[in-house]
Each structure stands twice: as structure tokens, then as C-alpha cells.
Tab-separated table of C-alpha atoms in Angstrom:
chain	number	residue	atom	x	y	z
A	1	UNK	CA	85.500	68.422	99.582
A	2	UNK	CA	88.744	67.107	98.066
A	3	UNK	CA	89.008	70.173	95.812
A	4	UNK	CA	88.652	72.556	98.753
A	5	UNK	CA	91.279	70.621	100.695
A	6	UNK	CA	93.603	70.838	97.711
A	7	UNK	CA	92.887	74.581	97.440
A	8	UNK	CA	93.933	75.037	101.062
A	9	UNK	CA	97.127	73.058	100.426
A	10	UNK	CA	97.872	75.182	97.350
A	11	UNK	CA	97.521	78.459	99.238
A	12	UNK	CA	99.664	77.090	102.073
A	13	UNK	CA	102.347	75.928	99.643
A	14	UNK	CA	102.486	79.417	98.143
A	15	UNK	CA	102.905	80.804	101.659
A	16	UNK	CA	106.135	78.812	102.138
A	17	UNK	CA	108.162	80.872	99.637
A	18	UNK	CA	109.650	83.180	102.254
A	19	UNK	CA	110.369	80.282	104.616
A	20	UNK	CA	112.522	78.416	102.091
A	21	UNK	CA	114.307	81.579	100.922
A	22	UNK	CA	115.240	82.486	104.505
A	23	UNK	CA	116.228	78.914	105.442
A	24	UNK	CA	118.875	79.039	102.699
A	25	UNK	CA	120.562	81.624	104.958
A	26	UNK	CA	122.238	83.452	102.046
A	27	UNK	CA	124.337	80.370	101.261
A	28	UNK	CA	123.068	80.553	97.666
A	29	UNK	CA	122.734	83.902	95.838
A	30	UNK	CA	119.026	84.640	95.540
A	31	UNK	CA	119.185	84.846	91.725
A	32	UNK	CA	120.777	81.396	91.516
A	33	UNK	CA	118.378	80.090	94.156
A	34	UNK	CA	115.480	81.178	91.943
A	35	UNK	CA	117.068	79.365	88.988
A	36	UNK	CA	117.438	76.145	90.997
A	37	UNK	CA	113.825	76.440	92.163
A	38	UNK	CA	112.609	76.803	88.556
A	39	UNK	CA	114.577	73.684	87.558
A	40	UNK	CA	113.015	71.619	90.354
A	41	UNK	CA	109.537	73.020	89.623
A	42	UNK	CA	109.826	72.382	85.885
A	43	UNK	CA	110.932	68.787	86.402
A	44	UNK	CA	108.057	68.207	88.823
A	45	UNK	CA	105.433	69.637	86.477
A	46	UNK	CA	106.748	67.862	83.403
A	47	UNK	CA	106.408	64.581	85.250
A	48	UNK	CA	103.029	65.141	86.907
A	49	UNK	CA	100.810	67.447	84.813
A	50	UNK	CA	100.768	65.258	81.657
A	51	UNK	CA	99.555	62.342	83.773
A	52	UNK	CA	96.834	64.428	85.398
A	53	UNK	CA	95.675	66.021	82.138
A	54	UNK	CA	96.203	62.744	80.271
A	55	UNK	CA	97.863	64.621	77.440
A	56	UNK	CA	101.431	64.254	76.153
A	57	UNK	CA	103.802	67.065	77.032
A	58	UNK	CA	104.260	68.606	73.594
A	59	UNK	CA	106.060	71.869	72.921
A	60	UNK	CA	103.355	74.480	72.113
A	61	UNK	CA	104.897	75.397	68.757
A	62	UNK	CA	101.957	77.563	67.728
A	63	UNK	CA	101.952	79.333	71.065
A	64	UNK	CA	105.641	79.883	71.805
A	65	UNK	CA	105.410	83.665	72.110
A	66	UNK	CA	102.718	83.548	74.805
A	67	UNK	CA	104.462	80.715	76.628
A	68	UNK	CA	107.775	82.572	76.624
A	69	UNK	CA	106.272	85.905	77.708
A	70	UNK	CA	104.458	84.277	80.624
A	71	UNK	CA	107.715	82.543	81.536
A	72	UNK	CA	109.549	85.885	81.458
A	73	UNK	CA	106.924	87.448	83.736
A	74	UNK	CA	107.130	84.465	86.113
A	75	UNK	CA	110.931	84.841	86.178
A	76	UNK	CA	110.642	88.552	86.998
A	77	UNK	CA	107.949	88.026	89.591
A	78	UNK	CA	109.655	85.170	91.432
A	79	UNK	CA	113.140	86.625	91.135
A	80	UNK	CA	112.226	89.969	92.661
A	81	UNK	CA	109.874	88.442	95.245
A	82	UNK	CA	112.598	86.115	96.487
A	83	UNK	CA	114.968	89.093	96.597
A	84	UNK	CA	112.451	91.048	98.684
A	85	UNK	CA	112.304	88.130	101.116
A	86	UNK	CA	116.040	88.522	101.769
A	87	UNK	CA	115.559	92.198	102.686
A	88	UNK	CA	112.447	92.310	104.865
A	89	UNK	CA	110.356	90.115	107.184
A	90	UNK	CA	107.983	87.739	105.418
A	91	UNK	CA	104.944	89.774	106.524
A	92	UNK	CA	106.265	92.908	104.807
A	93	UNK	CA	106.865	91.143	101.501
A	94	UNK	CA	103.513	89.354	101.287
A	95	UNK	CA	101.467	92.327	102.477
A	96	UNK	CA	102.986	94.821	100.047
A	97	UNK	CA	102.808	92.225	97.253
A	98	UNK	CA	99.053	92.102	97.861
A	99	UNK	CA	98.643	95.387	95.949
A	100	UNK	CA	98.541	93.111	92.885
A	101	UNK	CA	94.724	93.301	92.411
A	102	UNK	CA	94.930	97.093	92.153
A	103	UNK	CA	97.624	96.935	89.499
A	104	UNK	CA	95.557	94.243	87.762
A	105	UNK	CA	92.562	96.553	87.603
A	106	UNK	CA	94.639	99.498	86.341
A	107	UNK	CA	96.221	97.381	83.579
A	108	UNK	CA	92.866	95.784	82.735
A	109	UNK	CA	91.290	99.234	82.539
A	110	UNK	CA	94.068	100.466	80.232
A	111	UNK	CA	94.405	97.441	77.964
A	112	UNK	CA	91.267	95.299	78.338
A	113	UNK	CA	88.614	98.007	78.654
A	114	UNK	CA	87.679	96.991	82.207
A	115	UNK	CA	84.949	99.321	83.431
A	116	UNK	CA	85.267	101.043	86.794
A	117	UNK	CA	82.476	101.178	89.349
A	118	UNK	CA	81.760	103.881	91.873
A	119	UNK	CA	82.611	101.418	94.635
A	120	UNK	CA	86.172	101.247	93.289
A	121	UNK	CA	86.827	104.766	94.579
A	122	UNK	CA	86.131	103.662	98.151
A	123	UNK	CA	88.133	100.472	97.645
A	124	UNK	CA	91.168	102.397	96.423
A	125	UNK	CA	90.902	104.861	99.319
A	126	UNK	CA	90.872	101.954	101.794
A	127	UNK	CA	93.865	100.365	100.055
A	128	UNK	CA	95.870	103.599	100.020
A	129	UNK	CA	95.058	104.124	103.694
A	130	UNK	CA	96.328	100.621	104.396
A	131	UNK	CA	99.575	101.280	102.505
A	132	UNK	CA	100.156	104.546	104.379
A	133	UNK	CA	99.514	102.881	107.756
A	134	UNK	CA	101.873	99.990	106.848
A	135	UNK	CA	104.683	102.540	106.280
A	136	UNK	CA	106.439	101.204	103.168
A	137	UNK	CA	109.175	103.844	103.491
A	138	UNK	CA	110.157	102.851	107.018
A	139	UNK	CA	113.891	102.955	107.689
A	140	UNK	CA	115.752	99.700	107.113
A	141	UNK	CA	112.959	98.057	105.112
A	142	UNK	CA	112.280	100.626	102.399
A	143	UNK	CA	114.099	98.821	99.552
A	144	UNK	CA	112.494	95.446	100.302
A	145	UNK	CA	109.061	97.008	100.668
A	146	UNK	CA	109.423	98.846	97.352
A	147	UNK	CA	110.591	95.661	95.613
A	148	UNK	CA	107.545	93.804	96.973
A	149	UNK	CA	105.254	96.542	95.640
A	150	UNK	CA	106.959	96.204	92.256
A	151	UNK	CA	106.437	92.443	92.314
A	152	UNK	CA	102.711	93.103	92.690
A	153	UNK	CA	102.852	95.100	89.458
A	154	UNK	CA	104.720	92.328	87.612
A	155	UNK	CA	102.238	89.721	88.821
A	156	UNK	CA	99.370	91.963	87.697
A	157	UNK	CA	100.962	92.257	84.248
A	158	UNK	CA	101.091	88.469	83.994
A	159	UNK	CA	97.456	88.070	85.088
A	160	UNK	CA	96.305	90.780	82.672
A	161	UNK	CA	98.222	89.212	79.793
A	162	UNK	CA	96.798	85.773	80.547
A	163	UNK	CA	93.286	87.233	80.689
A	164	UNK	CA	93.897	88.977	77.376
A	165	UNK	CA	94.962	85.685	75.807
A	166	UNK	CA	92.090	83.809	77.482
A	167	UNK	CA	94.463	81.666	79.517
A	168	UNK	CA	94.609	80.308	83.053
A	169	UNK	CA	97.401	78.451	84.832
A	170	UNK	CA	95.979	75.104	83.741
A	171	UNK	CA	97.260	72.870	80.964
A	172	UNK	CA	100.746	71.789	79.955
A	173	UNK	CA	101.892	75.236	78.820
A	174	UNK	CA	102.734	76.339	82.380
A	175	UNK	CA	105.443	73.658	82.546
A	176	UNK	CA	107.054	75.095	79.417
A	177	UNK	CA	106.686	78.626	80.779
A	178	UNK	CA	108.601	77.579	83.889
A	179	UNK	CA	111.263	76.007	81.692
A	180	UNK	CA	111.633	79.340	79.870
A	181	UNK	CA	111.793	81.077	83.264
A	182	UNK	CA	114.625	78.725	84.268
A	183	UNK	CA	116.495	79.494	81.044
A	184	UNK	CA	116.091	83.235	81.644
A	185	UNK	CA	117.542	82.896	85.159
A	186	UNK	CA	120.304	80.447	84.182
A	187	UNK	CA	123.007	83.120	83.543
A	188	UNK	CA	122.936	83.840	87.277
A	189	UNK	CA	124.992	80.668	87.808
A	190	UNK	CA	127.808	82.292	85.808
A	191	UNK	CA	127.476	85.892	86.988
A	192	UNK	CA	126.769	85.458	90.720
A	193	UNK	CA	127.927	81.875	91.269
A	194	UNK	CA	126.502	78.451	92.075
A	195	UNK	CA	126.380	79.056	95.814
A	196	UNK	CA	127.238	76.590	98.563
A	197	UNK	CA	125.112	73.801	97.117
A	198	UNK	CA	127.058	71.064	98.903
A	199	UNK	CA	127.080	72.885	102.240
A	200	UNK	CA	125.281	71.862	105.396
A	201	UNK	CA	123.469	74.019	107.970
A	202	UNK	CA	123.459	72.978	111.608
A	203	UNK	CA	120.155	73.183	113.494
A	204	UNK	CA	120.798	72.727	117.209
A	205	UNK	CA	117.077	72.676	117.990
A	206	UNK	CA	116.714	69.617	115.751
A	207	UNK	CA	120.047	68.106	116.664
A	208	UNK	CA	121.089	67.602	113.047
A	209	UNK	CA	122.588	69.246	109.980
A	210	UNK	CA	120.669	69.595	106.711
A	211	UNK	CA	121.952	70.326	103.185
A	212	UNK	CA	121.414	73.827	101.813
A	213	UNK	CA	120.172	72.416	98.511
A	214	UNK	CA	117.244	70.857	100.401
A	215	UNK	CA	115.697	74.319	100.845
A	216	UNK	CA	116.231	75.184	97.176
A	217	UNK	CA	114.452	71.946	96.278
A	218	UNK	CA	111.653	72.810	98.713
A	219	UNK	CA	111.219	76.219	97.113
A	220	UNK	CA	110.901	74.621	93.687
A	221	UNK	CA	108.899	71.510	94.545
A	222	UNK	CA	106.589	72.823	97.266
A	223	UNK	CA	106.237	76.581	96.721
A	224	UNK	CA	106.219	76.454	92.914
A	225	UNK	CA	105.833	72.920	91.550
A	226	UNK	CA	103.095	71.669	93.863
A	227	UNK	CA	101.364	75.069	93.790
A	228	UNK	CA	101.039	75.081	89.988
A	229	UNK	CA	100.175	71.367	89.991
A	230	UNK	CA	97.377	71.979	92.484
A	231	UNK	CA	96.140	75.034	90.647
A	232	UNK	CA	95.915	73.040	87.409
A	233	UNK	CA	93.492	70.681	89.170
A	234	UNK	CA	91.590	73.239	91.276
A	235	UNK	CA	90.795	75.510	88.316
A	236	UNK	CA	89.024	72.625	86.603
A	237	UNK	CA	86.408	72.644	89.364
A	238	UNK	CA	86.144	76.203	90.669
A	239	UNK	CA	86.094	79.628	89.062
A	240	UNK	CA	89.495	81.317	88.678
A	241	UNK	CA	88.119	84.470	90.322
A	242	UNK	CA	87.031	82.490	93.383
A	243	UNK	CA	90.496	80.957	93.608
A	244	UNK	CA	92.084	84.425	93.421
A	245	UNK	CA	89.729	85.756	96.071
A	246	UNK	CA	90.673	82.998	98.530
A	247	UNK	CA	94.358	83.053	97.636
A	248	UNK	CA	94.786	86.783	98.205
A	249	UNK	CA	93.537	86.432	101.779
A	250	UNK	CA	94.848	83.042	102.893
A	251	UNK	CA	98.399	83.050	101.472
A	252	UNK	CA	99.570	86.358	103.025
A	253	UNK	CA	97.983	85.449	106.371
A	254	UNK	CA	99.570	81.985	106.343
A	255	UNK	CA	102.960	83.360	105.271
A	256	UNK	CA	102.911	85.916	108.096
A	257	UNK	CA	102.049	83.179	110.598
A	258	UNK	CA	104.892	80.963	109.319
A	259	UNK	CA	107.309	83.873	109.651
A	260	UNK	CA	106.302	84.229	113.288
A	261	UNK	CA	106.378	80.519	114.126
A	262	UNK	CA	109.656	79.653	112.369
A	263	UNK	CA	111.715	82.854	112.538
A	264	UNK	CA	110.000	84.628	115.421
A	265	UNK	CA	109.245	87.571	113.134
A	266	UNK	CA	106.750	89.799	114.903
A	267	UNK	CA	105.178	92.287	112.459
A	268	UNK	CA	104.878	95.869	113.644
A	269	UNK	CA	101.357	96.852	114.669
A	270	UNK	CA	101.298	99.391	111.820
A	271	UNK	CA	102.092	96.580	109.371
A	272	UNK	CA	99.291	94.409	110.744
A	273	UNK	CA	96.671	97.171	110.741
A	274	UNK	CA	97.683	98.392	107.303
A	275	UNK	CA	97.838	94.839	106.020
A	276	UNK	CA	94.302	94.062	107.169
A	277	UNK	CA	92.992	97.118	105.290
A	278	UNK	CA	95.051	96.336	102.189
A	279	UNK	CA	94.115	92.650	102.066
A	280	UNK	CA	90.461	93.426	102.724
A	281	UNK	CA	90.373	96.046	99.974
A	282	UNK	CA	92.153	93.675	97.593
A	283	UNK	CA	89.659	90.900	98.278
A	284	UNK	CA	86.783	93.347	97.757
A	285	UNK	CA	88.225	94.574	94.470
A	286	UNK	CA	88.833	91.016	93.261
A	287	UNK	CA	85.201	90.149	94.053
A	288	UNK	CA	83.923	93.220	92.214
A	289	UNK	CA	86.096	92.515	89.170
A	290	UNK	CA	84.917	88.906	89.066
A	291	UNK	CA	81.350	90.154	88.741
A	292	UNK	CA	82.352	92.098	85.632
A	293	UNK	CA	83.500	88.837	84.037
A	294	UNK	CA	79.987	87.354	84.156
């Protein structure tokens, strides 16, 4: 029961990414914001995961290439996803990101010899129908929608690479990967600036002012740090494919709901209908692919 509760908390923490990015209110350039988030997440994981795994946090000297490559993919995925959140409503970003399972299958088919089933044809038709209905090229949101679709491809590349290397997101290596991701994003502080890290934002509804850096810390600690920390525990008790199946449905739905509750973002009906088809097809494909792993 505790593991399932933790799984729910993990998927909800992942759903908060767009909330924290939007709460920053463009006071920090999104590239620098991503760097700050990686720093907070890395510090959190380096303090907590060794205690949970009861292993010292040692640099994986014999595995530096894999650790760095995963870090680079995390940097690309998070950087572009956060950027998409600044361009479109949360629902748009999470729904178009959910094409990830389809990119995962394509890359697995090309590089891992994943075999296709006849049912995949129907699944892909449903997914494409969902994308068309969701209107990714709609005026005003086209760039953000396209970026979110690209993020799905980057995420799929990371998943495929980790499958190829027989890895999951457990263990101490993920903390080092996030450190590498932070190093990759660190030049943003020089090229786009540090942002208004000492600034305050007034919230009349709350009757108080809060520091901008609080939301950067939330993005790193809650959306990234706690998520990876929880995953490292959850994947010790449940199958990674089951986690993916639940995550691909719950996180986008929760993120869309948070966008509505906090920012009053009301998704277009076409986005909702298309999203339901896309998420359903993605969950179906993930389930079918998990069967191939047994």
C-alpha cells in the first residue's frame, strides 16, 4: 500500500513541472531556471538516495560515458519541456509530450530489434487521429506544441538507451547524471543571465509576496528531485513497465487539472478529445511493449 501511495505522489510531483515554470513568471530565463532546478535536484538526490540504497555515493568511473549521455538527454528533455511550458498551456505540453511511447517503439524497433504486432497498426492510427484532432499546428501555439512533440522524442531516446544498457532510474548513477545535466546547462547563467533570483512576486489572493527562487527550488526539489527519489524506491517493488503505464496516464491528467485549478487554463475541446485518444493509445502501446519484455 505504501508503494502505491508513493507511486501516486511521484506521478503528481512530475505533474507540477508546468506549475513551477509558470509561477516563475518569466523572472528567470527558462534555460537558467532549468540549471537551477538541476542544482537543487542533484543536491537532494546526493543527500537522500545513498541513505535509501545504503551505498556510498561513488563516482561511477567505469560507467562515466553512460552516466554522461543520460545526463545530456535529461538536460535536453527538461530544457525543451520547460521551454514549451512558457509557450503553451500546460495541457498542450503534457499531451503532445505523451507521444513518447510511439517514439520509444520506433527507436526500439530500429536499434533494439523490437518486434511489431498487428495491433500496433491500430494503435498508431488511433494516436495519429488523436494528434490531428488536438491540432498541433493551431495558430499561436504551434511552436510550443512542436517543441513538446520533440521532447517526446528526446525522452524516448533516453528510455531506449537505458533499455539498451539494461538500466532503470534506480541506483546512485541518476544523481550523477543530474549533476552532468546541471553542468551542461550551466553556461546559460553567462549567456542569458542569472535572472531575478532575489526578486519577490506579490500574490494578492494570498496576501503576501514570495521569492522567485522559491519556484525554482520547487521545480528542482519536487518535480525532479522527489520524483527521481520516489522512482528509485518504487522500481524496487513494481515492474518498470507498470510504472510507465500508470505514469503516462496519471501525470498528463494531473498536470492538466493543475493548469485549470491554478492558472484557469481551460483546454480546447479538440485538445481534450485528441488527448484522450493519444493518451489511451500510448497506454495501450506501453502495455503491448511490456508484454514483449517477458
